[in-house]
mmCIF file of C-alpha atoms and ligand atoms in Angstrom:
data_model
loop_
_atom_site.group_PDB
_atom_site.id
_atom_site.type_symbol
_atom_site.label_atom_id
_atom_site.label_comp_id
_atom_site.label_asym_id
_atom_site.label_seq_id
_atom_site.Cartn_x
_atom_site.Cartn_y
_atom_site.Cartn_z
ATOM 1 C CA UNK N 9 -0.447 26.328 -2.948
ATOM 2 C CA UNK N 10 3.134 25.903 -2.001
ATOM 3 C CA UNK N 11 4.250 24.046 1.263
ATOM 4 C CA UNK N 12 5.844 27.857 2.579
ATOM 5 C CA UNK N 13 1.804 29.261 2.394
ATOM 6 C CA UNK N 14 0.319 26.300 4.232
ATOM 7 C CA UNK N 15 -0.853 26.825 8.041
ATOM 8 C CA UNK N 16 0.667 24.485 10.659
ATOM 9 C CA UNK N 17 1.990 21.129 10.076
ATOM 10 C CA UNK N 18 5.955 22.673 9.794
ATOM 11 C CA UNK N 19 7.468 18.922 10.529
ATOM 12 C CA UNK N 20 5.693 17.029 8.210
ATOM 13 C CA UNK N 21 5.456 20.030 5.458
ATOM 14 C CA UNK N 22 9.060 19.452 5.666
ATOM 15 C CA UNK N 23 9.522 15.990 5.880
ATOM 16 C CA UNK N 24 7.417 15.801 2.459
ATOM 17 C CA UNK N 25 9.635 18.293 0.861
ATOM 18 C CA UNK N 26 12.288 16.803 1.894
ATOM 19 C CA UNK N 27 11.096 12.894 0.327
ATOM 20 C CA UNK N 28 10.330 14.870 -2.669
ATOM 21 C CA UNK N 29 13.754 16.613 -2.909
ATOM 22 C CA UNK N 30 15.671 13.165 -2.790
ATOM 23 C CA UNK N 31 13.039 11.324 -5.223
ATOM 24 C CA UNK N 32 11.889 8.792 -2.438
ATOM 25 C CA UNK N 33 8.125 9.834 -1.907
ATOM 26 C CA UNK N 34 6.500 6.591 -1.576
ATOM 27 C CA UNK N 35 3.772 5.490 -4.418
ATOM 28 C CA UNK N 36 0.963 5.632 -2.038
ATOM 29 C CA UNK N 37 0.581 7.357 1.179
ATOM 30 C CA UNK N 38 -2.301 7.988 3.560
ATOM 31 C CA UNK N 39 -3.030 11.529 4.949
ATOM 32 C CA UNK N 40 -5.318 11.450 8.093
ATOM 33 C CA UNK N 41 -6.286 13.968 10.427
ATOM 34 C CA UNK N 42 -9.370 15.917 11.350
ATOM 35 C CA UNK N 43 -11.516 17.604 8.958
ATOM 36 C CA UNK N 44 -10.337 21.456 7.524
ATOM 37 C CA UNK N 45 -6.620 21.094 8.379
ATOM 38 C CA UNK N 46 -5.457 21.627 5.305
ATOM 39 C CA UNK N 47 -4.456 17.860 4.643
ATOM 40 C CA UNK N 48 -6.266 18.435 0.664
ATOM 41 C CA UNK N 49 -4.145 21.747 0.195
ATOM 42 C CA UNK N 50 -1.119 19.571 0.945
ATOM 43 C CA UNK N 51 -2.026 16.853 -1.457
ATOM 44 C CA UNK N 52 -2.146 19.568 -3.860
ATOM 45 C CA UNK N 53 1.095 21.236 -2.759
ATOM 46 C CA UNK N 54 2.712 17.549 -3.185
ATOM 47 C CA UNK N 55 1.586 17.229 -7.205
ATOM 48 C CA UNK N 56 3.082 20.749 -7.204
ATOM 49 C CA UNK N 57 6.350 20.344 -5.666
ATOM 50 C CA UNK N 58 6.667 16.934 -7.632
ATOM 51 C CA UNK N 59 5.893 18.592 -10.893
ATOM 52 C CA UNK N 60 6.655 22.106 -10.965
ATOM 53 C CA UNK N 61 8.731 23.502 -13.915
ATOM 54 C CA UNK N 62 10.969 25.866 -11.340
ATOM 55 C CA UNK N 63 10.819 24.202 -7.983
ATOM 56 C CA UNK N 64 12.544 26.732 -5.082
ATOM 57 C CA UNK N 65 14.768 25.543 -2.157
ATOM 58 C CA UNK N 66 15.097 27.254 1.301
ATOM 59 C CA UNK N 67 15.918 26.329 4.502
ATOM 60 C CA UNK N 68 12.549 24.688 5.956
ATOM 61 C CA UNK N 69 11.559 22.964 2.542
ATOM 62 C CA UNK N 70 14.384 21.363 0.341
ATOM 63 C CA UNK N 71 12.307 21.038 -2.806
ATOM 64 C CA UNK N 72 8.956 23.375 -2.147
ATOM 65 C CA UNK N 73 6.975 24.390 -5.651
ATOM 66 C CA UNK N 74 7.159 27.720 -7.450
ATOM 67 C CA UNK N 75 3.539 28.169 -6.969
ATOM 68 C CA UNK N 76 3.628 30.409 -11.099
ATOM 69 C CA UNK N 77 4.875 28.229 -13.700
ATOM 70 C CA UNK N 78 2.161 26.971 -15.961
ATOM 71 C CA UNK N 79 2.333 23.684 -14.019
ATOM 72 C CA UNK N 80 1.434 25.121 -10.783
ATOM 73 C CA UNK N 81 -1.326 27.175 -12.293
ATOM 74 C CA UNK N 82 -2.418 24.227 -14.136
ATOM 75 C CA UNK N 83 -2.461 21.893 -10.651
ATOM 76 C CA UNK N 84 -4.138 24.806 -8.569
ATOM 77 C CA UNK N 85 -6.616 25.223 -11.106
ATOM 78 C CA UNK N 86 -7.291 21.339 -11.361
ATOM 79 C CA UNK N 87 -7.029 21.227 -14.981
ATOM 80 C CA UNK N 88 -3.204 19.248 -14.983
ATOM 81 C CA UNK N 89 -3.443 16.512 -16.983
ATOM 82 C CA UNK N 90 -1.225 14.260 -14.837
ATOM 83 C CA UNK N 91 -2.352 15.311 -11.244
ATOM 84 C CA UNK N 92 -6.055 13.831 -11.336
ATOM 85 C CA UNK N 93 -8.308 14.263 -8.086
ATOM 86 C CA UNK N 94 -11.081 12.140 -7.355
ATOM 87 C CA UNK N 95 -13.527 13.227 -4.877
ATOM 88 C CA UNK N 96 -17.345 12.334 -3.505
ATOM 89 C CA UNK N 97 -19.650 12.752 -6.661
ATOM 90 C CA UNK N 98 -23.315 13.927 -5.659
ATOM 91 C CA UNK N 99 -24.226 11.009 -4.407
ATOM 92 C CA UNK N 100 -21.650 11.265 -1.360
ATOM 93 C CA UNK N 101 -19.786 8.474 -2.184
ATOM 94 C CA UNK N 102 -16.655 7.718 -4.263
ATOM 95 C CA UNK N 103 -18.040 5.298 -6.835
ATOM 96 C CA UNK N 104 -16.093 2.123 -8.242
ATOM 97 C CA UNK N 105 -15.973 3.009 -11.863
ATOM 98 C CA UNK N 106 -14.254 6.691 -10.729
ATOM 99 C CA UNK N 107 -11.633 4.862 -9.387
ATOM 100 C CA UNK N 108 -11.353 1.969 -12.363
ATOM 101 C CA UNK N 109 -10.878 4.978 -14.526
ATOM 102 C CA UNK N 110 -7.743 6.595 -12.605
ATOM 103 C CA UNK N 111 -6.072 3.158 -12.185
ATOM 104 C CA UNK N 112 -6.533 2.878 -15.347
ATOM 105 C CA UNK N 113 -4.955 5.956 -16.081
ATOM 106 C CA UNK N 114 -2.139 5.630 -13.887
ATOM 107 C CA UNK N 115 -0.880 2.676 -15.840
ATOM 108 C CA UNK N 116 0.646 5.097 -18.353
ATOM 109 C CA UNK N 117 3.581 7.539 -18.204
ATOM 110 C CA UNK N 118 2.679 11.028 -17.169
ATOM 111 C CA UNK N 119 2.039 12.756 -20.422
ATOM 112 C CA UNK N 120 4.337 16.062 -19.340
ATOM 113 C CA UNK N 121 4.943 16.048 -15.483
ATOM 114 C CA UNK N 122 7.790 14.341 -13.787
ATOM 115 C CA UNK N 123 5.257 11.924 -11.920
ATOM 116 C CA UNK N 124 1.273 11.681 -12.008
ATOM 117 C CA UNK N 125 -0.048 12.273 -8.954
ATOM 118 C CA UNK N 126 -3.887 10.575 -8.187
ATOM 119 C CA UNK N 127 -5.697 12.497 -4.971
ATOM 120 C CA UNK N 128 -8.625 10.595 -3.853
ATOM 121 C CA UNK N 129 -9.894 12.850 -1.652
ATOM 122 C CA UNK N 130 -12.254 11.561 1.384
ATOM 123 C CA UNK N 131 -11.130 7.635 0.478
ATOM 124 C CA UNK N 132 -13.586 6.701 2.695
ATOM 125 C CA UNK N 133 -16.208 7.681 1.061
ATOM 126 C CA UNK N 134 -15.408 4.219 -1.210
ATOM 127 C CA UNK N 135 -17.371 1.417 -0.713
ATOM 128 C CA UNK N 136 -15.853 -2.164 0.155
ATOM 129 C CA UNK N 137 -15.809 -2.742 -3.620
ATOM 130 C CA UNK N 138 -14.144 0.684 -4.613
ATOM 131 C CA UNK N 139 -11.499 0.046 -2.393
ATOM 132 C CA UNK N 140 -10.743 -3.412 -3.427
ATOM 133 C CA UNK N 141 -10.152 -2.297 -6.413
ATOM 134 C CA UNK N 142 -7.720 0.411 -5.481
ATOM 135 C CA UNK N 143 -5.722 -2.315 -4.090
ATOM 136 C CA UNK N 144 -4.189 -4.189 -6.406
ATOM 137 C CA UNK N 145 -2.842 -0.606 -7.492
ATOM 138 C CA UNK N 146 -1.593 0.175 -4.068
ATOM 139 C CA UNK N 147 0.437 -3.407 -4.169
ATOM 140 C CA UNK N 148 2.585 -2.965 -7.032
ATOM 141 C CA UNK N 149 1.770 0.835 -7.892
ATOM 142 C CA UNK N 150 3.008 2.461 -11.502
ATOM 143 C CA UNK N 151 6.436 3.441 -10.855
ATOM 144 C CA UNK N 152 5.168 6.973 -12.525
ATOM 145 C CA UNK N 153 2.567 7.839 -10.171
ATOM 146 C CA UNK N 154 2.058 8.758 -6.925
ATOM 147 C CA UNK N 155 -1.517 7.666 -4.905
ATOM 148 C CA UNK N 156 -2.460 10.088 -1.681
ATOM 149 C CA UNK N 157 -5.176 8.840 0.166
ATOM 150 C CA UNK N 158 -7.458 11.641 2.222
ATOM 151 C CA UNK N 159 -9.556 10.796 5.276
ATOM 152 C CA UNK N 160 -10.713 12.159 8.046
ATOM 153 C CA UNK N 161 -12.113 8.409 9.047
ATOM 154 C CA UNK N 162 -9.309 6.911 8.636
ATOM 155 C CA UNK N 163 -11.421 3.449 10.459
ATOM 156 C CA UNK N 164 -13.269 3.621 8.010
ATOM 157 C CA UNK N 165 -10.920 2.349 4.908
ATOM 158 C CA UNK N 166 -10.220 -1.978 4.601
ATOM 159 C CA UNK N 167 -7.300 -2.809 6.377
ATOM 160 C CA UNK N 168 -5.566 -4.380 3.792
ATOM 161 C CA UNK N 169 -5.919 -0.328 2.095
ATOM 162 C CA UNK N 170 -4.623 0.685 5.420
ATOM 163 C CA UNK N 171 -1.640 -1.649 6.084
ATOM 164 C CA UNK N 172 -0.381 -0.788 2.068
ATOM 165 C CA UNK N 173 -0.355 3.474 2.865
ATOM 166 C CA UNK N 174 2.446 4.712 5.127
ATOM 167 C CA UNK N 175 0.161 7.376 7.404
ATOM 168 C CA UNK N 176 0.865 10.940 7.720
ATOM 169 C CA UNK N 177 -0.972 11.839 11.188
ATOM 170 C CA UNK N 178 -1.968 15.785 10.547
ATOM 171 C CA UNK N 179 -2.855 16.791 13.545
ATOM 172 C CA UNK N 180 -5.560 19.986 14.775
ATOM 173 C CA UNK N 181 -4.105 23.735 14.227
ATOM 174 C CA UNK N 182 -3.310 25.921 16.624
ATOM 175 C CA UNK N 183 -5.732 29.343 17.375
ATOM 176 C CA UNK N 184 -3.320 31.374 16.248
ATOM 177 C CA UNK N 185 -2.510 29.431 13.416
ATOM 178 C CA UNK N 186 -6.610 29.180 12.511
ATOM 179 C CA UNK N 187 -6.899 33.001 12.999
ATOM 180 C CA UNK N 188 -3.812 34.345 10.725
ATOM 181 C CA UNK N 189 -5.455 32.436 7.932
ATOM 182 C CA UNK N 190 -8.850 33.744 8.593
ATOM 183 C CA UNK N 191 -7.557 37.085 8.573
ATOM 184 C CA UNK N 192 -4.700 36.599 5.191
ATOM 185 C CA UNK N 193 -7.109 34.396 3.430
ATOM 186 C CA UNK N 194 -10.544 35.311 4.692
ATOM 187 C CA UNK N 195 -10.607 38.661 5.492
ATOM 188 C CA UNK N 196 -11.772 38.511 8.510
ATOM 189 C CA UNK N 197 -10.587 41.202 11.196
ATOM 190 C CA UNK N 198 -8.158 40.309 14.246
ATOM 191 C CA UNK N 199 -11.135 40.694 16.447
ATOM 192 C CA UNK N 200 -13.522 38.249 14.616
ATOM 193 C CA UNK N 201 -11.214 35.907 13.182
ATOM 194 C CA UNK N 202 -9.767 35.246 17.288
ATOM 195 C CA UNK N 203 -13.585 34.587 18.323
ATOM 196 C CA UNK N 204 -13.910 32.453 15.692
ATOM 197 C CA UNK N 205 -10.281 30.234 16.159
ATOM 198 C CA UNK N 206 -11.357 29.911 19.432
ATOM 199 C CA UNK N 207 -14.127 27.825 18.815
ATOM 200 C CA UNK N 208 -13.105 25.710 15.990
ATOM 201 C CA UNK N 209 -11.076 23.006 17.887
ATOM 202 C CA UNK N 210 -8.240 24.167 15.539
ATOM 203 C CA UNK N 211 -9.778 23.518 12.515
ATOM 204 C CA UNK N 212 -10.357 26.444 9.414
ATOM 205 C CA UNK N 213 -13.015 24.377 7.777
ATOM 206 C CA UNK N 214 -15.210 24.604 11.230
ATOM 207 C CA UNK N 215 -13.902 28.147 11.730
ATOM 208 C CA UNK N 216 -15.680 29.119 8.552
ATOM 209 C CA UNK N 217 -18.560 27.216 9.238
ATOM 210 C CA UNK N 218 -19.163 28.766 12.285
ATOM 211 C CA UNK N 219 -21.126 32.464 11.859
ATOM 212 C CA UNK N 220 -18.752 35.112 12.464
ATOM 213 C CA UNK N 221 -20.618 37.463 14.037
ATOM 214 C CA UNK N 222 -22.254 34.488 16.385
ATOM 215 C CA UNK N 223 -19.413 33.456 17.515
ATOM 216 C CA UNK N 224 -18.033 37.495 17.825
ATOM 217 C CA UNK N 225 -21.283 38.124 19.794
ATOM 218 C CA UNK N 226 -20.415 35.250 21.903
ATOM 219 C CA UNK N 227 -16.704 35.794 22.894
ATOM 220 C CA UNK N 228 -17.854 39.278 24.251
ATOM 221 C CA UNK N 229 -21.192 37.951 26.230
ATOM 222 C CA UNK N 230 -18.753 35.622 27.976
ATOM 223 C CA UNK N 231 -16.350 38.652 28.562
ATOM 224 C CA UNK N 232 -18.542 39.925 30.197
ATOM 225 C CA UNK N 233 -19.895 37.051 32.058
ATOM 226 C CA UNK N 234 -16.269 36.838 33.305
ATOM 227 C CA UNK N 235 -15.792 40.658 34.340
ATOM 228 C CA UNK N 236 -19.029 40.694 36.406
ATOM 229 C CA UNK N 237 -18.314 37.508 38.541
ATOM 230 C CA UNK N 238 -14.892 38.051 38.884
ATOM 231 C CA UNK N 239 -15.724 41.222 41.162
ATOM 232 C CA UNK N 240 -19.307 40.085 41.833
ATOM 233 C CA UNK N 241 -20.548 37.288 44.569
ATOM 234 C CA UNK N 242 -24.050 38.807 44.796
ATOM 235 C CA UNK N 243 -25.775 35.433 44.043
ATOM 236 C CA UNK N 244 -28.940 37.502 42.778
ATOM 237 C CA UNK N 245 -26.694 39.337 40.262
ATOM 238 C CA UNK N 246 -25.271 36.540 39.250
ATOM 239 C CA UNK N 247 -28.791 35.073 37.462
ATOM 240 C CA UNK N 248 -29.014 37.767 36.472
ATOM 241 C CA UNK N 249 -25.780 37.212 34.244
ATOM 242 C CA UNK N 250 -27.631 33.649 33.585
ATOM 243 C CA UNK N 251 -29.767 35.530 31.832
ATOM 244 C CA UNK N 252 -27.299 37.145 29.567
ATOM 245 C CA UNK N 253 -26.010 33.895 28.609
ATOM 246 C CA UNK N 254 -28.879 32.827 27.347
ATOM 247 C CA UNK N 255 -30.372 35.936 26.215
ATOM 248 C CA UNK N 256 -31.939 35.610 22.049
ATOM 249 C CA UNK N 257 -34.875 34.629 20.812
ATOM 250 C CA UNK N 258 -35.300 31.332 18.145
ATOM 251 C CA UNK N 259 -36.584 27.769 18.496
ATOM 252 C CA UNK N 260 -35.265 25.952 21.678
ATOM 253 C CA UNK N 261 -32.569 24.080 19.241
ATOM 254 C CA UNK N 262 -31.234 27.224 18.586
ATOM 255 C CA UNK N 263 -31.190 28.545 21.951
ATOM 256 C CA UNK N 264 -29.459 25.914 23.186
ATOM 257 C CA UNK N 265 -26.376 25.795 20.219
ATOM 258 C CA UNK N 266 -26.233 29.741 20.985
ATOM 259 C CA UNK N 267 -25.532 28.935 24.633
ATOM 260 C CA UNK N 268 -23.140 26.292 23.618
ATOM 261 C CA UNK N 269 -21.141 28.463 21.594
ATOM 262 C CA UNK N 270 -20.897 31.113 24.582
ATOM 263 C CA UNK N 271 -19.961 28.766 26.751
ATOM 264 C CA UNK N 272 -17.467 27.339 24.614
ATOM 265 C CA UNK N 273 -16.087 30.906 24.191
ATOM 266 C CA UNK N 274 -16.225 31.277 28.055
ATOM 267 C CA UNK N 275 -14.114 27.916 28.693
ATOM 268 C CA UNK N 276 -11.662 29.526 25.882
ATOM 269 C CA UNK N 277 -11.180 32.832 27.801
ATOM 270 C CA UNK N 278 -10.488 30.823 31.373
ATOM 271 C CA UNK N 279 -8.295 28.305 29.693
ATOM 272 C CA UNK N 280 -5.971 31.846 28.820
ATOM 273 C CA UNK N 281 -6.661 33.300 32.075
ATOM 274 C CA UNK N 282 -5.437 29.829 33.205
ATOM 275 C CA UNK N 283 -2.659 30.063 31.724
ATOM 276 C CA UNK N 284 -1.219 33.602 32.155
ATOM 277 C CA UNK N 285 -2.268 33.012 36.413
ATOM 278 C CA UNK N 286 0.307 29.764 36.359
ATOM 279 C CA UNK N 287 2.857 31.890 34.117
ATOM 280 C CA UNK N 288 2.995 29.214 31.025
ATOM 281 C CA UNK N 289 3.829 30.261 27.847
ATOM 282 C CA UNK N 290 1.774 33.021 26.281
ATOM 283 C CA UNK N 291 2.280 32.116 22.871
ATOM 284 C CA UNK N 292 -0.485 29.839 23.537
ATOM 285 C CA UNK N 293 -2.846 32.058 23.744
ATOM 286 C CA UNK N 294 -6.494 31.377 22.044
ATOM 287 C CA UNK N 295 -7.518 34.938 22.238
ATOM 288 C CA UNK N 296 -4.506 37.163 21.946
ATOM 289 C CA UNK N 297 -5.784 39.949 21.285
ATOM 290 C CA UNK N 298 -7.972 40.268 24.830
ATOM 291 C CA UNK N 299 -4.136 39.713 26.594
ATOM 292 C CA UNK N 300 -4.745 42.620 28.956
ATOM 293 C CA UNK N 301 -7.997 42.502 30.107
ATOM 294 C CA UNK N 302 -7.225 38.423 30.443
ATOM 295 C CA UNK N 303 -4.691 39.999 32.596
ATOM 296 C CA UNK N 304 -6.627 42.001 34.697
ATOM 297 C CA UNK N 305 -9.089 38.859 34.968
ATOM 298 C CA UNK N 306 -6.387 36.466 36.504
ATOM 299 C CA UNK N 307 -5.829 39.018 39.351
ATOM 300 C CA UNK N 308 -9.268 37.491 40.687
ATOM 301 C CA UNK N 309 -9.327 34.083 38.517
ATOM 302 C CA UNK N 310 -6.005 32.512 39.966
ATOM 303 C CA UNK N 311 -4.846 29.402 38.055
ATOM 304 C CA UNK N 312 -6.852 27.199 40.956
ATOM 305 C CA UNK N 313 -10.185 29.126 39.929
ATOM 306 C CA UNK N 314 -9.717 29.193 36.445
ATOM 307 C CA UNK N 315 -9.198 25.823 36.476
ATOM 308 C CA UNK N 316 -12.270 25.003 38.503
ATOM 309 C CA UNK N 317 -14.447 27.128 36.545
ATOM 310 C CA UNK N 318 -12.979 25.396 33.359
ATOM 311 C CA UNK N 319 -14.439 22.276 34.649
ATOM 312 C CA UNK N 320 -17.516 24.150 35.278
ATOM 313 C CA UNK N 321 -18.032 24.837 31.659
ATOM 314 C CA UNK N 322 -17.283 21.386 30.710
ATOM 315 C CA UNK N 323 -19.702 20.114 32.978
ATOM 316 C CA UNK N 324 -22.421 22.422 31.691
ATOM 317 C CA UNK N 325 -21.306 21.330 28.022
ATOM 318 C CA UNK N 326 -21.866 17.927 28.640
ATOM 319 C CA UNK N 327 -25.468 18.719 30.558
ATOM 320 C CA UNK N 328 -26.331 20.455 27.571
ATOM 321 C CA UNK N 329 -25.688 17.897 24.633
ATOM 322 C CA UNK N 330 -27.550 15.529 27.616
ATOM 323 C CA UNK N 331 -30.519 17.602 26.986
ATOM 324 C CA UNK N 332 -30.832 19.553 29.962
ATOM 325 C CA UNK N 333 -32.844 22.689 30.469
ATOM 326 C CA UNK N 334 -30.117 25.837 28.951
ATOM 327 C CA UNK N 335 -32.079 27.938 31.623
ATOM 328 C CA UNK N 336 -31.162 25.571 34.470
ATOM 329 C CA UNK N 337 -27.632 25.076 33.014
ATOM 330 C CA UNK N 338 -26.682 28.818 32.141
ATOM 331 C CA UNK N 339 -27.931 29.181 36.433
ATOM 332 C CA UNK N 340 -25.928 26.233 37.783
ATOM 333 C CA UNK N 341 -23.358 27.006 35.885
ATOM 334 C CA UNK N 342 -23.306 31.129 37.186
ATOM 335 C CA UNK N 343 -23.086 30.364 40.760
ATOM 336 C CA UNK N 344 -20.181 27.605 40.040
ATOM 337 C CA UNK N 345 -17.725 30.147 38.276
HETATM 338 ZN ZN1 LIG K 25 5.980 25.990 -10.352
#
């Protein structure tokens, strides 16, 4: 996967191309962000920029891979003898002798690439041990190979691993950038994959995790939450509406993640109204594709009551993880918006 195909991360994508280009990527580096950002696919797209047999040049990446030579195809497919990924076995952690074996490997010239590149994906997952004895390796590393460290938990790794990897800081994605992937890569429609960026806190592993058609379900019952009380004081109608949000049947753990998710799709449709009432930039959008009736909405949801009921939600979020009733929440919450 070249750098060009990768969602988000346009400065660093570039500044790694750009290292690459002019031969100074460090031995060992640390990439650390939250979890499904695509910080693995750029580990990958590194050993393939390093290594590939017809690397490309354009304006945004100075040395970005082919992505169709055999070397590519080999990386992608994980079968490259000199780009090696070690990963969480079964057990879930990253065991001492997997990493013995790559360091011991690395010692050695790359048997056909320009440099060997060692992924150890989820580094955390190494015990005290494992990591001590990465880091001999990370002092005075092969001058062949290349170490990228993966984490999510960054805390979680020895200092001493810490203070020897230069960090690359990937941070979430944006909704738009979650949904165009869902849609290229996933299949998903415009419709679906926008309910489901909205609620992924801009990451395309929780995205996919999430159920589509929950979270589709969910973006329209708070739609309609919204339409109703933005025209609607009746405080009787508006239990009514309580009742809508927590409509569904299931055990009363479910019930209360499916009111979590609407309610997190109701705070993402007022943080839009939000911001087309106070005129910020639209490209910020979480749900594009509901532009005009979010339009229609801030007509009665001015940026001051958007941003109230925002709070509202967040309020009602935090009640919920504390436990509280979802009856009692979904009904506070209705007469607050
Ligand atoms: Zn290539």
């Amino acid at each position: 996967m070249p750098f060009r195909t990768i969602a988000g991360h346009a400065r660093l994508l570039s500044l790694l191309s750009r290292v690459i280009a002019r031969d100074s990527m460090p031995p060992a580096v640390l990439m650390a962000g939250p979890a499904g950002v695509g910080k693995r696919l750029t580990a990958v797209a590194v050993a393939q920029a390093i290594n590939c047999l017809q690397p490309r040049s354009s304006a945004e990446f100075e040395r970005d891979a082919c992505g169709e030579c055999a070397s590519c195809r080999r990386i992608a497919r994980g079968v490259h003898p000199d780009v090696i990924i070690v990963e969480p076995g079964e057990s879930g952690s990253i065991k001492i002798e997997q990493l013995r074996d790559v360091i011991d490997r690395s010692q050695y010239r790359p048997f056909e690439g320009r440099r060997r590149v060692v992924i150890i994906d989820e580094a955390d997952a190494a015990g005290p041990d494992a990591q001590s004895a990465l880091l001999k390796t990370l002092e005075e590393p092969p001058s062949a190979s290349v170490f990228i460290l993966i984490s999510s938990i960054p805390d979680a790794l020895l200092q001493t691993v810490l203070s020897r990897c230069p960090r690359l800081r990937f941070g979430p994605l944006t909704p738009a950038e979650v949904a165009r992937v869902l849609i290229q890569e996933h299949g998903y429609s415009e419709h679906d994959a926008r309910a489901a960026a909205a609620d992924a806190e801009g990451s395309i592993g929780r995205a996919l995790e999430l159920r589509s058609d929950d979270v589709t379900e969910a973006r329209d019952a708070a739609q309609r939450v919204l339409e109703e009380t933005a025209r609607n004081n009746d405080p009787v109608r508006r239990i009514g509406l309580a009742r809508d949000l927590t409509e569904g049947r299931g055990t009363p753990g479910e019930e209360r993640n499916r009111l979590a998710v609407r309610l997190r799709s109701l705070g993402s449709l007022l943080r839009d109204v939000g911001i087309i009432a106070s005129r910020a930039d639209r490209g910020m959008l979480a749900n594009a594709d509901l532009e005009k009736q979010l339009e229609k909405l801030s007509s009665s949801y001015d940026a001051d009551r958007s941003l109230r009921a925002y709070a509202a939600v967040d309020r009602a979020l935090t009640a919920l993880d504390r436990n509280a009733s979802p009856k009692v929440v979904a009904d506070w919450l209705l007469l607050e918006l």
